[in-house]
Amino acid sequence: MHSITKHIGRGYSEPKVGDLNIADIKKVLIIRPNHRLGNQLLLTPIVQEVINTFPNCEIDLFVKGGVAMPVFENYTQINNIIQLPKKPFSNLITYAKGWLSIKQTPYDLVINGDKNSSSGRLLTQLSRARFKIFGNNYEDIASKYDDYEHISKYPVYNLRRYLKNLGLPETNAPMPLLDIKLKDSEIANGKKILDGIIKNNRKTICLYTNATGDKCYSEDWWLAFYTRLQSTYPDYNTIEMLPIENISKINFKAPHFYSKDIREMAAIIKNTAIFIAADNGVMHLASASLTPTVGFFSVTSSRMYAPYGNGSIALNTNETSIDDWFRAIGNILIF
């Protein structure tokens, strides 16, 4: 499918300088048909960029599954979330209605949020909009920004390039962070839950020891890490957030908590000093709670998926040692 669709958009008639007026962009569609938590959270920077660029617009999201609803719950500019079913062949009518809604609804601007999504390119092509960003790779951006490869950053860079080429002023604004936009009341409830677990006033380190497939480190690996953590930071609490499977790679040695509510999970993380995990969706949730996050990478690309902002760091465990990891953790905790 990628080979078939990679040339889609080449026949698109590019607008010219002066064609786009910021005030005229009132209805925007952002396409990211993926159901995973991490991929929906990684969409939050481009949503913020659109809001910052077009303050009078409303945004529709085209996604898959229901996780986008809680992720974007506090984004008031989101008008509609079009949800494809996770299993399309079991819900063909709903699936077809989702695609047809794109063809039937006029938009001012459409953005494909994933350059590797064949369906995203097709939907961008099918959409009724004067201005379309298909999600191509641009060598001029890659040569200028060494983080262009990051999956949540390149849509922002592409939008900025698109607008500059249409004659709008170039922006040097900071790159938006992943952000689930927790309310003060949610953070306060997260603190209440955390206080009930730790029952003291010490700062807390939060671990998440699960991940999918080859991204998951072994019990021996995590137990060695946990032992070192305990001896290095005896004045900190260490807690473990459990995955939906309710398992622990450290054999439940640390105080732990379990929740299926991603906003509650984010609120608890927000009240901790640092979050440590392998590359997974909950790592991105921690980053989106604006908590310093350490992500361990061994098989996936940290250039594409690294947590960033708030002192966060990605560590390739194939190229670094446990001493390197604890130096990085220490650099975060001293602030």
CSV table of N, CA, C and O in Angstrom, one decimal, residues 32 34-41 61 63-73 81 83-84 86 180 260-263 281 285:
chain,number,residue,atom,x,y,z
A,32,ARG,N,-4.8,11.1,11.4
A,32,ARG,CA,-3.8,10.1,12.0
A,32,ARG,C,-4.6,8.8,12.4
A,32,ARG,O,-4.9,8.6,13.5
A,34,ASN,N,-4.6,5.9,13.5
A,34,ASN,CA,-4.0,4.8,14.3
A,34,ASN,C,-4.6,4.8,15.7
A,34,ASN,O,-4.9,5.8,16.3
A,35,HIS,N,-4.8,3.6,16.3
A,35,HIS,CA,-5.5,3.5,17.5
A,35,HIS,C,-4.6,3.5,18.8
A,35,HIS,O,-5.1,3.5,19.9
A,36,ARG,N,-3.3,3.4,18.6
A,36,ARG,CA,-2.4,3.3,19.8
A,36,ARG,C,-2.4,4.6,20.6
A,36,ARG,O,-2.3,5.7,20.0
A,37,LEU,N,-2.3,4.4,21.9
A,37,LEU,CA,-2.2,5.6,22.8
A,37,LEU,C,-1.0,6.5,22.4
A,37,LEU,O,-1.2,7.7,22.3
A,38,GLY,N,0.1,5.9,22.3
A,38,GLY,CA,1.3,6.7,22.0
A,38,GLY,C,1.2,7.6,20.7
A,38,GLY,O,1.5,8.8,20.7
A,39,ASN,N,0.6,7.0,19.7
A,39,ASN,CA,0.4,7.7,18.4
A,39,ASN,C,-0.6,8.9,18.5
A,39,ASN,O,-0.5,9.9,17.9
A,40,GLN,N,-1.6,8.7,19.4
A,40,GLN,CA,-2.5,9.8,19.6
A,40,GLN,C,-1.9,10.9,20.4
A,40,GLN,O,-2.1,12.1,20.1
A,41,LEU,N,-1.1,10.6,21.4
A,41,LEU,CA,-0.4,11.6,22.2
A,41,LEU,C,0.6,12.3,21.3
A,41,LEU,O,0.8,13.5,21.5
A,61,LEU,N,-10.5,15.7,14.1
A,61,LEU,CA,-9.5,14.7,14.0
A,61,LEU,C,-10.0,13.4,13.4
A,61,LEU,O,-11.2,13.0,13.7
A,63,VAL,N,-9.2,9.7,13.4
A,63,VAL,CA,-8.3,8.7,14.1
A,63,VAL,C,-9.0,7.3,14.1
A,63,VAL,O,-10.0,7.1,13.4
A,64,LYS,N,-8.4,6.4,14.8
A,64,LYS,CA,-8.9,5.1,14.9
A,64,LYS,C,-9.0,4.7,16.4
A,64,LYS,O,-8.2,5.1,17.2
A,65,GLY,N,-10.1,4.1,16.7
A,65,GLY,CA,-10.3,3.7,18.1
A,65,GLY,C,-10.8,4.9,19.0
A,65,GLY,O,-11.0,6.0,18.5
A,66,GLY,N,-11.0,4.6,20.3
A,66,GLY,CA,-11.6,5.6,21.1
A,66,GLY,C,-10.6,6.4,22.0
A,66,GLY,O,-11.0,7.2,22.8
A,67,VAL,N,-9.3,6.1,22.0
A,67,VAL,CA,-8.4,6.7,22.9
A,67,VAL,C,-8.2,8.2,22.7
A,67,VAL,O,-7.8,8.9,23.6
A,68,ALA,N,-8.5,8.7,21.5
A,68,ALA,CA,-8.3,10.1,21.3
A,68,ALA,C,-9.3,11.0,22.1
A,68,ALA,O,-9.0,12.1,22.4
A,69,MET,N,-10.4,10.4,22.5
A,69,MET,CA,-11.4,11.1,23.3
A,69,MET,C,-10.8,11.6,24.6
A,69,MET,O,-10.9,12.8,24.9
A,70,PRO,N,-10.3,10.8,25.4
A,70,PRO,CA,-9.7,11.3,26.7
A,70,PRO,C,-8.4,12.1,26.4
A,70,PRO,O,-8.1,13.0,27.2
A,71,VAL,N,-7.6,11.7,25.4
A,71,VAL,CA,-6.4,12.5,25.1
A,71,VAL,C,-6.7,13.9,24.9
A,71,VAL,O,-6.0,14.9,25.4
A,72,PHE,N,-7.7,14.2,24.0
A,72,PHE,CA,-8.0,15.6,23.6
A,72,PHE,C,-9.2,16.2,24.4
A,72,PHE,O,-9.8,17.2,23.9
A,73,GLU,N,-9.6,15.6,25.5
A,73,GLU,CA,-10.7,16.0,26.3
A,73,GLU,C,-10.7,17.5,26.6
A,73,GLU,O,-11.8,18.1,26.6
A,81,ILE,N,-14.3,14.4,16.6
A,81,ILE,CA,-13.3,13.3,16.5
A,81,ILE,C,-14.0,12.2,15.7
A,81,ILE,O,-14.9,11.5,16.2
A,83,GLN,N,-13.9,8.6,14.5
A,83,GLN,CA,-13.2,7.4,14.9
A,83,GLN,C,-13.5,6.3,14.0
A,83,GLN,O,-14.6,5.8,13.9
A,84,LEU,N,-12.5,5.8,13.3
A,84,LEU,CA,-12.6,4.5,12.6
A,84,LEU,C,-12.6,3.4,13.7
A,84,LEU,O,-11.9,3.5,14.7
A,86,LYS,N,-11.4,-0.1,15.4
A,86,LYS,CA,-10.1,-0.7,15.4
A,86,LYS,C,-10.1,-2.0,14.5
A,86,LYS,O,-9.0,-2.3,14.0
A,180,ILE,N,-1.3,16.5,27.4
A,180,ILE,CA,-2.7,16.0,27.6
A,180,ILE,C,-3.6,17.1,28.3
A,180,ILE,O,-4.8,16.9,28.4
A,260,LYS,N,-7.0,2.1,34.7
A,260,LYS,CA,-7.3,2.0,33.2
A,260,LYS,C,-7.7,3.4,32.7
A,260,LYS,O,-7.9,3.5,31.5
A,261,ASP,N,-7.7,4.4,33.5
A,261,ASP,CA,-8.1,5.8,33.2
A,261,ASP,C,-6.8,6.5,32.8
A,261,ASP,O,-6.0,6.9,33.7
A,262,ILE,N,-6.6,6.8,31.5
A,262,ILE,CA,-5.3,7.4,31.2
A,262,ILE,C,-5.2,8.8,31.7
A,262,ILE,O,-4.0,9.2,32.0
A,263,ARG,N,-6.2,9.5,31.9
A,263,ARG,CA,-6.1,10.9,32.5
A,263,ARG,C,-5.7,10.8,34.0
A,263,ARG,O,-4.9,11.6,34.5
A,281,GLY,N,3.6,3.5,24.9
A,281,GLY,CA,2.6,4.5,25.0
A,281,GLY,C,2.5,5.2,26.3
A,281,GLY,O,2.3,6.5,26.3
A,285,LEU,N,2.7,9.1,27.5
A,285,LEU,CA,1.7,9.7,28.4
A,285,LEU,C,2.4,10.5,29.6
A,285,LEU,O,1.9,11.6,29.9
